[in-house]
mmCIF file of C-alpha atoms in Angstrom:
data_model
loop_
_atom_site.group_PDB
_atom_site.id
_atom_site.type_symbol
_atom_site.label_atom_id
_atom_site.label_comp_id
_atom_site.label_asym_id
_atom_site.label_seq_id
_atom_site.Cartn_x
_atom_site.Cartn_y
_atom_site.Cartn_z
ATOM 1 C CA ASP A 1 83.569 84.710 87.334
ATOM 2 C CA GLN A 2 83.209 85.301 91.483
ATOM 3 C CA GLN A 3 80.894 83.053 92.882
ATOM 4 C CA VAL A 4 80.697 83.183 96.945
ATOM 5 C CA LYS A 5 81.152 87.429 97.294
ATOM 6 C CA GLN A 6 82.168 89.232 100.349
ATOM 7 C CA ASN A 7 81.709 92.981 99.434
ATOM 8 C CA SER A 8 83.529 93.867 102.552
ATOM 9 C CA PRO A 9 86.842 93.560 102.808
ATOM 10 C CA SER A 10 87.723 95.191 106.242
ATOM 11 C CA LEU A 11 85.399 95.593 109.474
ATOM 12 C CA SER A 12 85.513 97.484 113.168
ATOM 13 C CA VAL A 13 83.260 96.150 116.193
ATOM 14 C CA GLN A 14 83.437 98.082 119.147
ATOM 15 C CA GLU A 15 84.364 95.237 122.388
ATOM 16 C CA GLY A 16 80.454 94.398 123.511
ATOM 17 C CA ARG A 17 77.969 95.071 120.413
ATOM 18 C CA ILE A 18 77.673 92.855 117.502
ATOM 19 C CA SER A 19 80.104 92.373 114.393
ATOM 20 C CA ILE A 20 77.907 91.983 111.224
ATOM 21 C CA LEU A 21 80.140 89.882 108.639
ATOM 22 C CA ASN A 22 78.166 89.394 104.771
ATOM 23 C CA CYS A 23 78.250 87.071 101.958
ATOM 24 C CA ASP A 24 76.523 86.883 99.122
ATOM 25 C CA TYR A 25 76.476 84.259 95.652
ATOM 26 C CA THR A 26 75.272 83.690 93.138
ATOM 27 C CA ASN A 27 75.199 79.844 91.606
ATOM 28 C CA SER A 28 71.348 78.596 92.869
ATOM 29 C CA MET A 29 72.937 74.800 93.546
ATOM 30 C CA PHE A 30 74.723 75.554 96.649
ATOM 31 C CA ASP A 31 72.936 74.164 98.783
ATOM 32 C CA TYR A 32 76.112 73.925 102.266
ATOM 33 C CA PHE A 33 77.205 76.935 103.908
ATOM 34 C CA LEU A 34 80.348 77.322 106.004
ATOM 35 C CA TRP A 35 82.466 80.558 107.598
ATOM 36 C CA TYR A 36 85.601 79.843 108.001
ATOM 37 C CA LYS A 37 87.685 81.880 110.130
ATOM 38 C CA LYS A 38 91.640 82.712 110.025
ATOM 39 C CA TYR A 39 94.795 83.934 112.577
ATOM 40 C CA PRO A 40 97.648 85.733 110.563
ATOM 41 C CA ALA A 41 100.300 82.722 110.428
ATOM 42 C CA GLU A 42 97.597 79.991 110.394
ATOM 43 C CA GLY A 43 95.302 77.648 108.730
ATOM 44 C CA PRO A 44 91.570 78.921 107.905
ATOM 45 C CA THR A 45 89.430 76.886 110.802
ATOM 46 C CA PHE A 46 85.743 76.012 110.860
ATOM 47 C CA LEU A 47 83.602 78.067 112.452
ATOM 48 C CA ILE A 48 79.787 77.965 111.927
ATOM 49 C CA SER A 49 77.961 76.685 108.762
ATOM 50 C CA ILE A 50 74.087 76.370 108.129
ATOM 51 C CA SER A 51 72.141 73.612 105.625
ATOM 52 C CA SER A 52 69.658 75.344 102.720
ATOM 53 C CA ILE A 53 67.224 73.601 104.373
ATOM 54 C CA LYS A 54 67.274 76.249 107.185
ATOM 55 C CA ASP A 55 67.220 80.002 107.936
ATOM 56 C CA LYS A 56 69.238 79.914 110.741
ATOM 57 C CA ASN A 57 71.439 78.400 113.286
ATOM 58 C CA GLU A 58 73.463 79.301 116.002
ATOM 59 C CA ASP A 59 75.964 78.158 117.773
ATOM 60 C CA GLY A 60 77.197 79.944 121.210
ATOM 61 C CA ARG A 61 77.466 83.850 119.839
ATOM 62 C CA PHE A 62 77.997 82.617 116.546
ATOM 63 C CA THR A 63 74.549 82.852 114.288
ATOM 64 C CA VAL A 64 74.622 82.955 110.591
ATOM 65 C CA PHE A 65 71.393 83.756 108.938
ATOM 66 C CA LEU A 66 70.506 82.178 105.334
ATOM 67 C CA ASN A 67 68.712 84.493 102.295
ATOM 68 C CA LYS A 68 68.039 81.470 100.027
ATOM 69 C CA SER A 69 65.997 84.770 97.612
ATOM 70 C CA ALA A 70 68.455 86.999 98.499
ATOM 71 C CA LYS A 71 71.142 84.140 98.509
ATOM 72 C CA HIS A 72 72.668 85.888 100.898
ATOM 73 C CA LEU A 73 74.060 85.243 104.265
ATOM 74 C CA SER A 74 75.082 86.398 107.594
ATOM 75 C CA LEU A 75 77.387 86.151 110.762
ATOM 76 C CA HIS A 76 76.489 87.406 113.286
ATOM 77 C CA ILE A 77 78.961 87.525 117.237
ATOM 78 C CA VAL A 78 77.487 88.768 120.100
ATOM 79 C CA PRO A 79 78.959 89.229 122.188
ATOM 80 C CA SER A 80 82.100 90.669 120.835
ATOM 81 C CA GLN A 81 85.583 90.131 121.747
ATOM 82 C CA PRO A 82 88.587 91.279 120.714
ATOM 83 C CA GLY A 83 89.839 87.820 120.105
ATOM 84 C CA ASP A 84 87.118 87.962 117.547
ATOM 85 C CA SER A 85 90.008 90.418 115.450
ATOM 86 C CA ALA A 86 91.104 87.653 112.437
ATOM 87 C CA VAL A 87 89.262 87.360 109.061
ATOM 88 C CA TYR A 88 86.714 86.057 107.498
ATOM 89 C CA PHE A 89 85.637 82.951 104.872
ATOM 90 C CA CYS A 90 82.218 82.641 103.455
ATOM 91 C CA ALA A 91 82.202 79.449 102.326
ATOM 92 C CA ALA A 92 79.843 77.790 99.918
ATOM 93 C CA TYR A 93 79.813 74.116 98.214
ATOM 94 C CA PHE A 94 76.646 71.352 96.547
ATOM 95 C CA GLY A 95 77.310 68.222 96.204
ATOM 96 C CA ASN A 96 80.788 67.127 95.273
ATOM 97 C CA GLU A 97 81.798 69.731 94.212
ATOM 98 C CA LYS A 98 84.686 71.982 95.314
ATOM 99 C CA LEU A 99 83.926 74.285 98.056
ATOM 100 C CA THR A 100 83.894 77.428 96.828
ATOM 101 C CA PHE A 101 85.827 81.180 99.218
ATOM 102 C CA GLY A 102 84.871 84.253 99.440
ATOM 103 C CA THR A 103 87.566 87.179 100.047
ATOM 104 C CA GLY A 104 87.402 87.487 103.245
ATOM 105 C CA THR A 105 86.779 90.660 105.356
ATOM 106 C CA ARG A 106 88.835 91.066 108.479
ATOM 107 C CA LEU A 107 87.030 91.909 111.328
ATOM 108 C CA THR A 108 89.093 93.770 113.931
ATOM 109 C CA ILE A 109 87.236 94.724 118.253
ATOM 110 C CA ILE A 110 88.592 97.175 119.091
ATOM 111 C CA PRO A 111 88.202 96.857 123.627
ATOM 112 C CA GLY B 1 99.161 63.543 113.147
ATOM 113 C CA ALA B 2 96.922 65.199 114.845
ATOM 114 C CA GLY B 3 96.288 67.920 112.024
ATOM 115 C CA VAL B 4 97.839 68.085 108.111
ATOM 116 C CA SER B 5 101.219 68.597 107.908
ATOM 117 C CA GLN B 6 102.523 71.195 105.045
ATOM 118 C CA SER B 7 105.890 71.195 104.415
ATOM 119 C CA PRO B 8 108.508 73.571 104.322
ATOM 120 C CA SER B 9 107.177 76.338 106.483
ATOM 121 C CA ASN B 10 109.000 78.857 104.740
ATOM 122 C CA LYS B 11 110.602 78.429 101.038
ATOM 123 C CA VAL B 12 112.609 80.729 99.287
ATOM 124 C CA THR B 13 113.637 80.993 95.867
ATOM 125 C CA GLU B 14 114.756 82.493 93.183
ATOM 126 C CA LYS B 15 113.235 83.120 89.817
ATOM 127 C CA GLY B 16 112.825 80.035 87.080
ATOM 128 C CA LYS B 17 113.605 77.999 89.925
ATOM 129 C CA ASP B 18 110.878 75.060 91.130
ATOM 130 C CA VAL B 19 109.654 74.256 94.145
ATOM 131 C CA GLU B 20 107.814 70.541 95.815
ATOM 132 C CA LEU B 21 105.030 71.827 97.946
ATOM 133 C CA ARG B 22 103.963 68.391 100.756
ATOM 134 C CA CYS B 23 101.597 67.748 102.585
ATOM 135 C CA ASP B 24 100.451 65.290 104.979
ATOM 136 C CA PRO B 25 96.707 65.385 105.234
ATOM 137 C CA ILE B 26 95.392 63.654 108.593
ATOM 138 C CA SER B 27 94.548 60.247 108.089
ATOM 139 C CA GLY B 28 91.507 58.654 107.063
ATOM 140 C CA HIS B 29 90.383 62.855 105.450
ATOM 141 C CA THR B 30 89.619 61.368 101.319
ATOM 142 C CA ALA B 31 89.047 64.399 100.221
ATOM 143 C CA LEU B 32 91.791 66.948 99.841
ATOM 144 C CA TYR B 33 92.210 71.091 98.280
ATOM 145 C CA TRP B 34 95.069 73.087 97.853
ATOM 146 C CA TYR B 35 94.942 76.736 97.798
ATOM 147 C CA ARG B 36 96.659 80.340 98.215
ATOM 148 C CA GLN B 37 96.903 82.779 100.087
ATOM 149 C CA SER B 38 98.676 86.453 97.965
ATOM 150 C CA LEU B 39 99.389 89.598 100.043
ATOM 151 C CA GLY B 40 96.065 91.335 100.775
ATOM 152 C CA GLN B 41 94.257 89.015 98.832
ATOM 153 C CA GLY B 42 91.024 85.373 99.364
ATOM 154 C CA LEU B 43 91.884 81.844 99.279
ATOM 155 C CA GLU B 44 91.978 81.051 96.059
ATOM 156 C CA PHE B 45 91.144 77.754 95.241
ATOM 157 C CA LEU B 46 93.678 75.344 93.261
ATOM 158 C CA ILE B 47 92.476 71.762 93.471
ATOM 159 C CA TYR B 48 90.346 69.047 94.487
ATOM 160 C CA PHE B 49 91.769 65.514 95.271
ATOM 161 C CA GLN B 50 87.868 63.371 96.127
ATOM 162 C CA GLY B 51 88.859 59.978 96.674
ATOM 163 C CA ASN B 52 89.920 58.155 93.493
ATOM 164 C CA SER B 53 88.080 61.024 91.291
ATOM 165 C CA ALA B 54 89.606 61.597 88.776
ATOM 166 C CA PRO B 55 90.790 65.623 90.490
ATOM 167 C CA ASP B 56 89.353 68.676 90.382
ATOM 168 C CA LYS B 57 92.869 70.990 88.116
ATOM 169 C CA SER B 58 90.246 73.902 87.241
ATOM 170 C CA GLY B 59 91.790 76.565 89.923
ATOM 171 C CA LEU B 60 95.303 75.746 88.683
ATOM 172 C CA PRO B 61 96.651 79.007 87.167
ATOM 173 C CA SER B 62 99.168 77.005 84.619
ATOM 174 C CA ASP B 63 100.712 74.715 83.358
ATOM 175 C CA ARG B 64 103.493 75.547 85.221
ATOM 176 C CA PHE B 65 100.845 73.777 88.130
ATOM 177 C CA SER B 66 100.551 70.747 88.328
ATOM 178 C CA ALA B 67 99.894 68.160 91.946
ATOM 179 C CA GLU B 68 99.569 64.940 92.284
ATOM 180 C CA ARG B 69 98.226 62.666 95.769
ATOM 181 C CA THR B 70 100.371 59.090 96.149
ATOM 182 C CA GLY B 71 98.393 56.924 97.417
ATOM 183 C CA GLY B 72 95.290 58.666 98.310
ATOM 184 C CA SER B 73 97.457 60.303 101.153
ATOM 185 C CA VAL B 74 100.300 62.415 100.844
ATOM 186 C CA SER B 75 99.935 64.891 98.719
ATOM 187 C CA THR B 76 102.235 67.066 96.724
ATOM 188 C CA LEU B 77 102.447 70.371 94.327
ATOM 189 C CA THR B 78 104.869 71.521 92.415
ATOM 190 C CA ILE B 79 105.839 75.107 90.620
ATOM 191 C CA GLN B 80 107.728 74.438 87.454
ATOM 192 C CA ARG B 81 109.869 77.346 86.562
ATOM 193 C CA THR B 82 108.707 80.092 89.789
ATOM 194 C CA GLN B 83 107.689 83.404 88.484
ATOM 195 C CA GLN B 84 108.181 87.152 91.403
ATOM 196 C CA GLU B 85 103.728 86.159 91.070
ATOM 197 C CA ASP B 86 103.964 82.880 92.709
ATOM 198 C CA SER B 87 104.690 84.867 95.405
ATOM 199 C CA ALA B 88 101.591 83.647 98.251
ATOM 200 C CA VAL B 89 101.115 81.299 101.497
ATOM 201 C CA TYR B 90 99.839 78.349 99.777
ATOM 202 C CA LEU B 91 97.357 76.272 102.185
ATOM 203 C CA CYS B 92 96.372 72.873 102.094
ATOM 204 C CA ALA B 93 92.646 71.378 103.447
ATOM 205 C CA SER B 94 91.455 67.623 103.677
ATOM 206 C CA SER B 95 88.309 65.950 104.940
ATOM 207 C CA TYR B 96 86.086 63.643 105.236
ATOM 208 C CA PRO B 97 83.917 62.248 103.275
ATOM 209 C CA ARG B 98 80.994 65.197 103.094
ATOM 210 C CA GLY B 99 78.384 63.621 104.691
ATOM 211 C CA GLN B 100 76.454 67.011 106.195
ATOM 212 C CA ALA B 101 78.385 69.402 106.367
ATOM 213 C CA GLU B 102 82.136 70.093 104.927
ATOM 214 C CA LYS B 103 84.915 71.209 107.255
ATOM 215 C CA LEU B 104 88.105 71.279 105.913
ATOM 216 C CA PHE B 105 91.248 70.943 107.584
ATOM 217 C CA PHE B 106 94.006 73.057 106.868
ATOM 218 C CA GLY B 107 97.583 72.552 107.192
ATOM 219 C CA SER B 108 99.995 75.775 108.971
ATOM 220 C CA GLY B 109 100.246 76.860 104.594
ATOM 221 C CA THR B 110 103.624 77.087 103.254
ATOM 222 C CA GLN B 111 105.062 80.805 102.243
ATOM 223 C CA LEU B 112 106.180 80.511 99.919
ATOM 224 C CA SER B 113 108.190 83.667 98.150
ATOM 225 C CA VAL B 114 110.283 83.741 94.404
ATOM 226 C CA LEU B 115 112.192 86.867 94.158
#
């Protein structure tokens, strides 16, 4: 049972434009959501997070939006840069339960 | 060390052999996870250690897989009688006790190839 889903395995965006990565979840108990970024041959690194009490969190070029009623979150990257090309994973947890990851979206920024 | 350290970085083994993968978490981190990523797939949860609590082993794919965490620090993931489908990158991650965010710090992984 995939509780966190990223339905787009890949996305290509022109440099300078906005990248929007989407994530859906099924477990209404989740109360914290995170995005991780992974380059080839490296472990994932934390990017940005959001608590379920918020609907938006911004950090520089990265903004995460949470729609609890739709059980949907998205990551916006503006403007997109070539160094943003990576695989992006969304993740969620509640309480002391384990962190559950989505399947990832490969983002390619076209110069 | 400054980060999560995994060894070996690469392991090639023959089908049927046992392998041990090691993870040294960041000092002071009480939570430790093992994940694996098969080619073209997402992060598959394997096992989760949190402090002195019983580990969550719900992700281990078969009884050939086991993991230990000694003294609340170093962890070893053991795969017995390896199969070709075990080939993947095995990632270890650690974090501080849960606060306002679960920020896992990942190692670079062990690339396991079963021939």
